[in-house]
Coordinates of C-alpha atoms and ligand atoms in Angstrom, one line a residue:
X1 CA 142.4 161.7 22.5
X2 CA 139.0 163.3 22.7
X3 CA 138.8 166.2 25.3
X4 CA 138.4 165.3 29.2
X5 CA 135.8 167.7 30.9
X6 CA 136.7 167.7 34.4
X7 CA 134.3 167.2 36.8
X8 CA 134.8 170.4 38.5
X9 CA 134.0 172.3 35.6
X10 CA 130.9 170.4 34.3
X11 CA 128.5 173.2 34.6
X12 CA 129.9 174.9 32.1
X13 CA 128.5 171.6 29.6
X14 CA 124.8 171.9 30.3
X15 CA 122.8 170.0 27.7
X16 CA 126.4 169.0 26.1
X17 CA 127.8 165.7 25.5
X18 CA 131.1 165.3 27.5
X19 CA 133.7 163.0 27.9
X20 CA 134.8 162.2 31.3
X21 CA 138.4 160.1 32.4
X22 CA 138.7 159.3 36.3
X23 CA 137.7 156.2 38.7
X24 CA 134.8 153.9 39.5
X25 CA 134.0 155.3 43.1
X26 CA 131.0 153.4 43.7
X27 CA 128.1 151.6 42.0
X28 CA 124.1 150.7 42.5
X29 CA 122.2 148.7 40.1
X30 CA 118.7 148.1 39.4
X31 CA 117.6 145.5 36.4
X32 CA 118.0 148.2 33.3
X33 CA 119.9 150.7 35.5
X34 CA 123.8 151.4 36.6
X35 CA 123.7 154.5 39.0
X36 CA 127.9 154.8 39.0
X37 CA 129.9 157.1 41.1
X38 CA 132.7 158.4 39.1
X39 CA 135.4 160.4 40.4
X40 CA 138.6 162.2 38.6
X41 CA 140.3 163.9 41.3
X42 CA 138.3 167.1 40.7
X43 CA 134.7 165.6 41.9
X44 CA 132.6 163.0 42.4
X45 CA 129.4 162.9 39.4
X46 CA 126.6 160.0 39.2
X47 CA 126.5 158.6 35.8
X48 CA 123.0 157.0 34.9
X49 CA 123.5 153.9 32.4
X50 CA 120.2 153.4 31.2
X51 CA 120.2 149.7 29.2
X52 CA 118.0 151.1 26.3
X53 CA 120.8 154.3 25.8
X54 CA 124.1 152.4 25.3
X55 CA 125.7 149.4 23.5
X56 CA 125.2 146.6 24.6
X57 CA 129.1 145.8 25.5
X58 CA 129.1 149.5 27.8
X59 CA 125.8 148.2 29.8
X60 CA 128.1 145.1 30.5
X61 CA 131.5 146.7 31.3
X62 CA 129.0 148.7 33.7
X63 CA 128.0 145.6 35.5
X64 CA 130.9 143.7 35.9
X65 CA 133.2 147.3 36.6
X66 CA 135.1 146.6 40.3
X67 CA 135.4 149.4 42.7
X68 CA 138.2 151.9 41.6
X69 CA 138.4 150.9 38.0
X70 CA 139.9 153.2 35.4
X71 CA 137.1 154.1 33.2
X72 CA 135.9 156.1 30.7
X73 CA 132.0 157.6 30.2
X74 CA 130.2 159.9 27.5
X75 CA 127.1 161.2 28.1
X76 CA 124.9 164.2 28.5
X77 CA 125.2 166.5 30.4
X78 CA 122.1 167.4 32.9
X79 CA 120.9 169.3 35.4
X80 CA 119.8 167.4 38.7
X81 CA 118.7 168.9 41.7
X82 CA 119.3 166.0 44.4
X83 CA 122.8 166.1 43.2
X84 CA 125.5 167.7 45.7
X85 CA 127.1 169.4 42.4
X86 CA 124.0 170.3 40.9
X87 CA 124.7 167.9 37.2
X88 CA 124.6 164.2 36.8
X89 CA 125.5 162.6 33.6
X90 CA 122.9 160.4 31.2
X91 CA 125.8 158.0 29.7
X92 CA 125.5 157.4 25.6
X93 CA 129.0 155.1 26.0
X94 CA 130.7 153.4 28.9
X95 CA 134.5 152.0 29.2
X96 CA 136.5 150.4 31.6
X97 CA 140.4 151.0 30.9
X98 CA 141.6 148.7 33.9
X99 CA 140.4 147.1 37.1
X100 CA 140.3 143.9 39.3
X101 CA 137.9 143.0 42.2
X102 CA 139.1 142.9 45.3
X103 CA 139.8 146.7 46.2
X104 CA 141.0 147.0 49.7
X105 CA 139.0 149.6 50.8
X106 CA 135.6 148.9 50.7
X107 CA 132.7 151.8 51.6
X108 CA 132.1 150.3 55.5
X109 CA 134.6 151.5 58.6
X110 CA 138.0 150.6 58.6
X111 CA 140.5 150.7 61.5
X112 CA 142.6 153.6 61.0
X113 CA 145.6 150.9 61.1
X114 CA 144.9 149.4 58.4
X115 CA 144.1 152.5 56.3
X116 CA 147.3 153.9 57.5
X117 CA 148.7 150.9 55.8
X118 CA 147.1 151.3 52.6
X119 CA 147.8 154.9 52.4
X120 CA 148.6 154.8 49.0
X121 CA 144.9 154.1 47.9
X122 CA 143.5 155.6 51.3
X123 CA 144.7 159.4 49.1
X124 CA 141.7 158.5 46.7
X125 CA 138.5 158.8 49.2
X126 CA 136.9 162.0 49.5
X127 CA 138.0 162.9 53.1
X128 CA 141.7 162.2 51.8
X129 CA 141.2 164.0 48.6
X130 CA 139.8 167.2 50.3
X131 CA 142.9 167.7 52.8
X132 CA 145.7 167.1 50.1
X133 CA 143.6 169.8 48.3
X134 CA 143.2 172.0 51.3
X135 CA 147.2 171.4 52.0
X136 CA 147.9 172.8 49.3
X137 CA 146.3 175.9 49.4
X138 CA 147.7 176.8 52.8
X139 CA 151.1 176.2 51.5
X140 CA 150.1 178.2 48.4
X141 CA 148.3 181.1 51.0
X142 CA 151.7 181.3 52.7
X143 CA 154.1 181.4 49.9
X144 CA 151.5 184.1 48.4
X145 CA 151.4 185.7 51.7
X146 CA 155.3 186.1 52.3
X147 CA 156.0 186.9 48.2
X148 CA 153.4 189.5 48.3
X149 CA 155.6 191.4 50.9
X150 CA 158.8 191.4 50.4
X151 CA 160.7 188.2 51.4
X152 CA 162.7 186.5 49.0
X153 CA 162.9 182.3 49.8
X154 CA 165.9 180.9 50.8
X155 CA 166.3 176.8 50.8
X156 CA 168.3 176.2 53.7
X157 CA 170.7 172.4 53.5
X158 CA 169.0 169.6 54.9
X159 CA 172.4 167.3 55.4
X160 CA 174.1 169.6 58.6
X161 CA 176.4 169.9 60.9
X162 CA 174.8 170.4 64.4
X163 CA 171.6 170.3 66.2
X164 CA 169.1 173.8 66.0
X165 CA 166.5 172.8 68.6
X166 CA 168.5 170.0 71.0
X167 CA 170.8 167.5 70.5
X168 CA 168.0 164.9 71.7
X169 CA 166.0 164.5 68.7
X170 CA 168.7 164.6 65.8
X171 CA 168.8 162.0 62.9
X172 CA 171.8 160.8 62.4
X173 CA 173.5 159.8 58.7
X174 CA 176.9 158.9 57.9
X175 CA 178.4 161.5 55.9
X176 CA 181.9 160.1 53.8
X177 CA 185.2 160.7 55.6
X178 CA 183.3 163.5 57.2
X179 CA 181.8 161.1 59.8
X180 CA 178.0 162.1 60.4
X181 CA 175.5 164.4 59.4
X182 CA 172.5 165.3 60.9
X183 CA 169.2 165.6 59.1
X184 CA 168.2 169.7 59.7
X185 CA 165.8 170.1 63.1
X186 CA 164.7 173.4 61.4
X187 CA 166.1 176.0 59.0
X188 CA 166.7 179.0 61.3
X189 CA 170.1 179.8 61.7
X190 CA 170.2 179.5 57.9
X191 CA 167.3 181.9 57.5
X192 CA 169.2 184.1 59.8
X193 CA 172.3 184.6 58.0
X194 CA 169.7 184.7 54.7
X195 CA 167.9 187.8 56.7
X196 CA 171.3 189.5 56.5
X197 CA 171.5 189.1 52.9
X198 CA 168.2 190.4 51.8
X199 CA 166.4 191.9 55.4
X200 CA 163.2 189.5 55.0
X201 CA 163.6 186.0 54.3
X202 CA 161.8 182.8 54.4
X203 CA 162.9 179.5 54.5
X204 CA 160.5 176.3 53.5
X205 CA 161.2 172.9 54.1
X206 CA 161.2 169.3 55.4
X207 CA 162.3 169.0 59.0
X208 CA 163.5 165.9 61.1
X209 CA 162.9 165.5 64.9
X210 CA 163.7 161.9 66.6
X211 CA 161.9 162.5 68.8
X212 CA 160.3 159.4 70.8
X213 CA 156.5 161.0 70.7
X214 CA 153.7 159.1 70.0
X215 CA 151.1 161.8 70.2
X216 CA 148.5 163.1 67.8
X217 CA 150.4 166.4 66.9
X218 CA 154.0 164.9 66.3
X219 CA 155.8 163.6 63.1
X220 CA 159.5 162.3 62.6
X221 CA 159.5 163.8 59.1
X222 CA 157.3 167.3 59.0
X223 CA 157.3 170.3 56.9
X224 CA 157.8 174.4 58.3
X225 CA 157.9 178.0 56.8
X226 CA 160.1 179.7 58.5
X227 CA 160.5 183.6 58.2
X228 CA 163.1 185.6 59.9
X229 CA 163.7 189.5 59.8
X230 CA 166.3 191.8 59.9
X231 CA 165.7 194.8 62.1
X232 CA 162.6 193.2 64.4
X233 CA 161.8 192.5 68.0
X234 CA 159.5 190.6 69.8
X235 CA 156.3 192.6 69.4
X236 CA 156.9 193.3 66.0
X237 CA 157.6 188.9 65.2
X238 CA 154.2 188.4 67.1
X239 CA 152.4 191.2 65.5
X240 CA 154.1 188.9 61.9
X241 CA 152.7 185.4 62.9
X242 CA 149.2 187.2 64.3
X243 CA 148.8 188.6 60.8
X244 CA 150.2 185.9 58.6
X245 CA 147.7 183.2 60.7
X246 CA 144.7 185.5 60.0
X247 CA 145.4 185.4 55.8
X248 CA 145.8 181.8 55.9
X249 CA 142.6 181.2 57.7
X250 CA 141.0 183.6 55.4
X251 CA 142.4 182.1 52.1
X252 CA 141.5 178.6 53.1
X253 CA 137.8 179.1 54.3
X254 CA 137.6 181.2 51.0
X255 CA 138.7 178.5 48.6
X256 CA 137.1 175.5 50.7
X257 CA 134.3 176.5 53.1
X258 CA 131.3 174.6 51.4
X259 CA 133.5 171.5 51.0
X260 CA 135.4 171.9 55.0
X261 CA 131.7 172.0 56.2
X262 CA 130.3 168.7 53.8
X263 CA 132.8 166.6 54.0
X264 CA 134.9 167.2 57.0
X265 CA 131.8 168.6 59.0
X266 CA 134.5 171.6 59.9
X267 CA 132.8 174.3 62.4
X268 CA 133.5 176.9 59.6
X269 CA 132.3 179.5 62.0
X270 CA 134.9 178.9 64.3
X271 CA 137.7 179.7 61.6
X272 CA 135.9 183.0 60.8
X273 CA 136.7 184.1 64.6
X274 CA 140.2 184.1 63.5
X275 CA 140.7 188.0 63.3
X276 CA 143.2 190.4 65.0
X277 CA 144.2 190.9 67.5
X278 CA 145.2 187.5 68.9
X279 CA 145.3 187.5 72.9
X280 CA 149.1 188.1 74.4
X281 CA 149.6 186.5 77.3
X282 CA 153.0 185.9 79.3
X283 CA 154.2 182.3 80.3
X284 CA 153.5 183.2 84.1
X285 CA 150.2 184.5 83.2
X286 CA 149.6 181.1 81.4
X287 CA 150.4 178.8 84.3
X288 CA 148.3 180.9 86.5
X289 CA 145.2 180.5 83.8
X290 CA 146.5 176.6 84.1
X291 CA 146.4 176.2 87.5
X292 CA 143.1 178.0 87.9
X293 CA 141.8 175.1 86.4
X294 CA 143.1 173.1 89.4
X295 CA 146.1 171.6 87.5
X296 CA 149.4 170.9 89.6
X297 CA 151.7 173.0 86.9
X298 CA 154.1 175.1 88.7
X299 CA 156.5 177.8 87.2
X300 CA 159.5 176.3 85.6
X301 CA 157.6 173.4 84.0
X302 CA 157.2 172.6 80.5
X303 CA 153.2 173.4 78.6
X304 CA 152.5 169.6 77.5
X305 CA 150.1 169.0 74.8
X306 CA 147.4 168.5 77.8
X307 CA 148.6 171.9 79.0
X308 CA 148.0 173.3 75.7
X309 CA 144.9 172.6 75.1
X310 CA 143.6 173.9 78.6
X311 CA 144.7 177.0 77.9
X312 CA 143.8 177.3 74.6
X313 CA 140.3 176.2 75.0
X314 CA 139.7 179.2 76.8
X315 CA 139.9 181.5 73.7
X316 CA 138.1 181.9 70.6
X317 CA 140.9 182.0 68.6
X318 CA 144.6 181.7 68.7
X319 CA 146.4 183.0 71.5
X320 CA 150.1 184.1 72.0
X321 CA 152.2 183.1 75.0
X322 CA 155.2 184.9 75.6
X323 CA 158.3 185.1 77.7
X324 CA 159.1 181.3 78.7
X325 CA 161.5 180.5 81.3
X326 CA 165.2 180.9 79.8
X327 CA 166.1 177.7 80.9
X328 CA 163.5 176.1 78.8
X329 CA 164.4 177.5 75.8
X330 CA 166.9 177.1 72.6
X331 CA 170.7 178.0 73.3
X332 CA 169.8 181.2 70.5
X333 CA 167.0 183.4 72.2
X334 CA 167.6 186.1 73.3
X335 CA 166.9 187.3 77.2
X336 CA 164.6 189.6 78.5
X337 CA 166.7 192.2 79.1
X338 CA 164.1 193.5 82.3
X339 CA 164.2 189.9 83.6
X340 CA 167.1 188.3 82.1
X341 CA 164.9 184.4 83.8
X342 CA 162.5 185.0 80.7
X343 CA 163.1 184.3 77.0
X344 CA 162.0 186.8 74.0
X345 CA 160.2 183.6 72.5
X346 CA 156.6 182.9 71.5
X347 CA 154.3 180.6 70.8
X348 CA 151.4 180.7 69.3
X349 CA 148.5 178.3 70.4
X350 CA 145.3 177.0 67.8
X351 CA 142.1 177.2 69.4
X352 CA 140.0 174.5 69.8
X353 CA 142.4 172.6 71.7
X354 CA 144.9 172.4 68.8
X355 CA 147.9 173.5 70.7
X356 CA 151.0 175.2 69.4
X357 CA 151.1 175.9 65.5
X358 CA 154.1 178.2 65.5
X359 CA 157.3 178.7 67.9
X360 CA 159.8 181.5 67.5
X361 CA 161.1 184.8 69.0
X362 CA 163.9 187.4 69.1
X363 CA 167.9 185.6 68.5
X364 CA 170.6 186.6 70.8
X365 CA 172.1 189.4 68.8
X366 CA 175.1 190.1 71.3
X367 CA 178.3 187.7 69.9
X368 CA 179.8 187.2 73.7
X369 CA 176.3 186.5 75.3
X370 CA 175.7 183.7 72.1
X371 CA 178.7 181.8 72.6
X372 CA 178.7 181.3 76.4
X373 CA 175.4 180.1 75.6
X374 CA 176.7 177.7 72.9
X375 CA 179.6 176.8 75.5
X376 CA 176.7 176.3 78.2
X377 CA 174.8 174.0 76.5
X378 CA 177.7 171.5 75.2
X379 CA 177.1 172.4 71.6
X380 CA 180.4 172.0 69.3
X381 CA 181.5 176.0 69.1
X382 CA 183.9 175.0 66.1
X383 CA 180.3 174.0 64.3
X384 CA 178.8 177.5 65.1
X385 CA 181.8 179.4 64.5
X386 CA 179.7 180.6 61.3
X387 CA 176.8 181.3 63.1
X388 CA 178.7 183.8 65.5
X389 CA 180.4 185.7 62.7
X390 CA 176.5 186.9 62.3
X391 CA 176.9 188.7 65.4
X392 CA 180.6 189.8 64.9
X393 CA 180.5 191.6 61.0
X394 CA 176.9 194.1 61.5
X395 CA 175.0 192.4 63.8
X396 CA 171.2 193.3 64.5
X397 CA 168.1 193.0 66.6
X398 CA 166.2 190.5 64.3
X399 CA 163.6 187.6 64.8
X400 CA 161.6 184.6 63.1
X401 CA 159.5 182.1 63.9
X402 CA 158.7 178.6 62.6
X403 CA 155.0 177.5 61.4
X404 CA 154.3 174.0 61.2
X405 CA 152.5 173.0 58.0
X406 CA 151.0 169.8 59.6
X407 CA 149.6 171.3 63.1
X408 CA 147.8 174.1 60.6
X409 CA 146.9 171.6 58.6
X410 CA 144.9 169.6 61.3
X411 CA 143.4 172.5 62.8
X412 CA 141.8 174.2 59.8
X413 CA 140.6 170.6 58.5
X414 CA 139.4 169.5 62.6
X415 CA 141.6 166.7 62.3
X416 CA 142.0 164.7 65.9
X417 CA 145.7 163.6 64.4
X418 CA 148.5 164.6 62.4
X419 CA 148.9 161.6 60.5
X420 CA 146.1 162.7 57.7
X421 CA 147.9 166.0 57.3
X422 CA 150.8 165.2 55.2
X423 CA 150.4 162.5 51.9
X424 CA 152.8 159.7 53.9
X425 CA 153.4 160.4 57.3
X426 CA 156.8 159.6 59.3
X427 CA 156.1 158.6 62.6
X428 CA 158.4 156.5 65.1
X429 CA 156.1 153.6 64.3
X430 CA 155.8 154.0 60.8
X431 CA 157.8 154.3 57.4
X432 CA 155.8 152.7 55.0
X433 CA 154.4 153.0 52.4
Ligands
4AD501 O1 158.9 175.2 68.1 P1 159.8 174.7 67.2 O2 160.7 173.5 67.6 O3 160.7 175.9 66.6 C1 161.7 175.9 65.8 O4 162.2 174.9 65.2 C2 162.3 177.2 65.5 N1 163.7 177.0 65.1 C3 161.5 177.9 64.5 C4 162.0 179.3 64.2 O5 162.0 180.2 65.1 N2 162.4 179.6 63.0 O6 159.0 174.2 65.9 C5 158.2 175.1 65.2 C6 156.8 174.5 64.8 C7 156.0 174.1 66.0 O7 155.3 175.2 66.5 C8 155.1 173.0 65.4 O8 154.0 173.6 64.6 C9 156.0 172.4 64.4 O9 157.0 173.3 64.1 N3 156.6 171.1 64.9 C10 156.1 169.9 64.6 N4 155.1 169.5 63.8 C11 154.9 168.1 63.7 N5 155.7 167.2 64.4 C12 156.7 167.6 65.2 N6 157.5 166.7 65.8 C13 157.0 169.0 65.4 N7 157.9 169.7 66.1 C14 157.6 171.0 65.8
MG502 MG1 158.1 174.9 70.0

């Protein structure tokens, strides 16, 4: 086969003939002119078919091409300034590989129902395209961010024995004469015993809540990096997430701003206020800030995703909240030890009314404290018998925290909800396609 110049790079061919492979995006015709929008996953470029310039056969493949054909186009090169990317091709020949009318999707509104149903073409628009591509580089930005300092990934087992985060929001599977498994709620207690091995580890990986939300920031099926430390406290697990946040933020906008700003209309500004040092605030000083606002919250009661984004609208950028009521909390956090009411936890909240991105705090280090916790909250001790040994053989202060890809996801892009965060969502209502 010839050589594919890819859209993205088509500066590079000024004045050159190039060959270029991708999809019929859209199409305008005047008498002795095609104006096509072709697309190849790198870009969108307008290819001018002038009737004079090409066979006769390529001006009527042009013509009769459907929306989202497979096609192929030569041409020159050429510099155009109305053009977004600065180029548009002068076609010499013109070919369509495959196609057939009747593309779902057609360039008007569609409810976001039916999109949702055709998510497997949905991928190709722009919008889509653009927050695959800017997925990626956050997971890339925080794999770069945790191999460039010392952590060494551990994949923690998806199939397990007993709940992490609740015994509420498990996923059952029947596991041979084992009886049942439970699809993993998050990798932590993994990436704790992992942290004992090598002293910084992180953990990356699908996750599985049943839980019965239907809001705009929660998935059944959802991905999280989870890092967790030997030898760290509290201030030192915040003074982690504060700086890991801040390099993803910066990696994205530098890889993506003109695009965030064109396409998603993404206040890039507002992501550039993302510096240290993120506001600290305690859970009591965050239901006061709450109930300033004349909301009934009282201490004691859980921050709701309407909570959340009171609170976090008041900052310019994310803020940390800190020391949540014990009884809240996961059976594994360890207490305050100046008020013993209050978990070492954190959570971190996106500005702009995004809510919490990250959970995580300090782990009950102390092996007699951990399992009358385990007995208090009805979890199987025979299950977290290996979990205790942690505690029993060289135990440590250490702490992690848990970043959800889809939550950052939605906040860097200003997406109103998760589903266009992650290629085929999971939600309670939905498991195709
Ligand atoms: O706060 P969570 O439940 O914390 C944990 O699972 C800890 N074990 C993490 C740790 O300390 N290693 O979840 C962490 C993050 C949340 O802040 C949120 O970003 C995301 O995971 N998350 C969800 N994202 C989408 N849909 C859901 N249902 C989510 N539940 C949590
Ligand atoms: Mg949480």
């Amino acid at each position: 086969m010839d050589r594919q110049v890819y859209i993205r790079d088509i500066a590079a061919e000024d004045g050159r003939e190039a060959l270029l492979r991708g999809w019929l995006y859209g199409k305008r015709s005047s008498g002795k002119l095609h104006f096509l929008q072709v697309r190849d996953g790198t870009g969108l470029i307008q290819c001018v078919l002038s009737k004079k310039d090409v066979p006769e056969a390529a001006f009527a493949a042009a013509d009769k091409a459907p929306q989202e054909a497979s096609v192929e186009v030569r041409g020159k090169v050429a510099k155009d300034p109305r053009s977004p990317i600065g180029y548009e091709l002068h076609v010499t020949d013109f070919r369509v590989l495959q196609g057939e009318a009747g593309y779902p999707i057609q360039p008007k509104e569609h409810g976001v129902g039916f999109l949702q149903e055709q998510r497997h073409l949905w991928l190709r628009s722009s919008r889509q395209r653009l927050i695959l591509a800017v997925r990626h580089s956050i997971i890339k930005a925080i794999r770069d961010y945790f191999d460039s300092r010392g952590f060494t990934l551990v994949d923690a087992p998806i199939l397990t024995p007993a709940a992490c985060e609740g015994t509420s929001t498990l996923f059952e599977v029947p596991y041979f004469d084992l009886g049942k498994a439970f699809l993993t709620q998050s990798g932590q207690l993994y990436g704790e015993a992992a942290a004992m091995a090598v002293g910084k580890a992180y953990v990356f990986g699908p996750t599985f809540r049943a839980e019965k939300s239907k809001t705009r920031r929660h998935l059944t099926e959802f991905w999280m990096v989870e890092p967790e430390v030997a030898y760290l406290d509290l201030d030192g697990d915040m003074d982690l997430a504060e700086d890991f946040i801040v390099e993803i933020v910066r990696a994205v906008v530098a890889s993506h701003e003109q695009e965030l700003k064109s396409i998603l209309e993404r206040d890039v500004e507002a992501l550039k206020r993302v510096c240290k040092p993120f506001p600290r605030i305690t859970y009591t000083e965050a239901i006061e800030y709450i109930q300033k606002t004349g909301h009934p919250i009282k201490w004691g009661d859980d921050l709701g995703g309407d909570e959340e984004t009171i609170l976090c609208k008041q900052f310019d950028r994310p803020v940390m909240v800190h020391r949540y009521p014990a009884e809240m909390k996961a059976f594994y956090f360890k207490k305050d030890p100046k008020d013993p009411k209050v978990a070492l936890g954190v959570d971190v909240l996106a500005p702009e009314g995004y809510g919490e991105i990250v959970g995580g705090g300090q782990r009950e280090d102390d092996y007699a404290t951990l399992k009358a916790e385990i007995e208090k909250h009805n979890l199987p001790l025979d299950a977290f018998q290996w979990y205790l040994d942690l505690r029993k053989y060289g135990s440590v202060p250490h702490a992690g925290f848990g970043l959800g890809v889809e939550r950052t996801v939605a906040w860097i892009c200003g997406l109103h909800h998760v589903r266009e965060t992650i290629p085929f969502p999971r939600m309670m209502e939905r498991l195709t396609p």
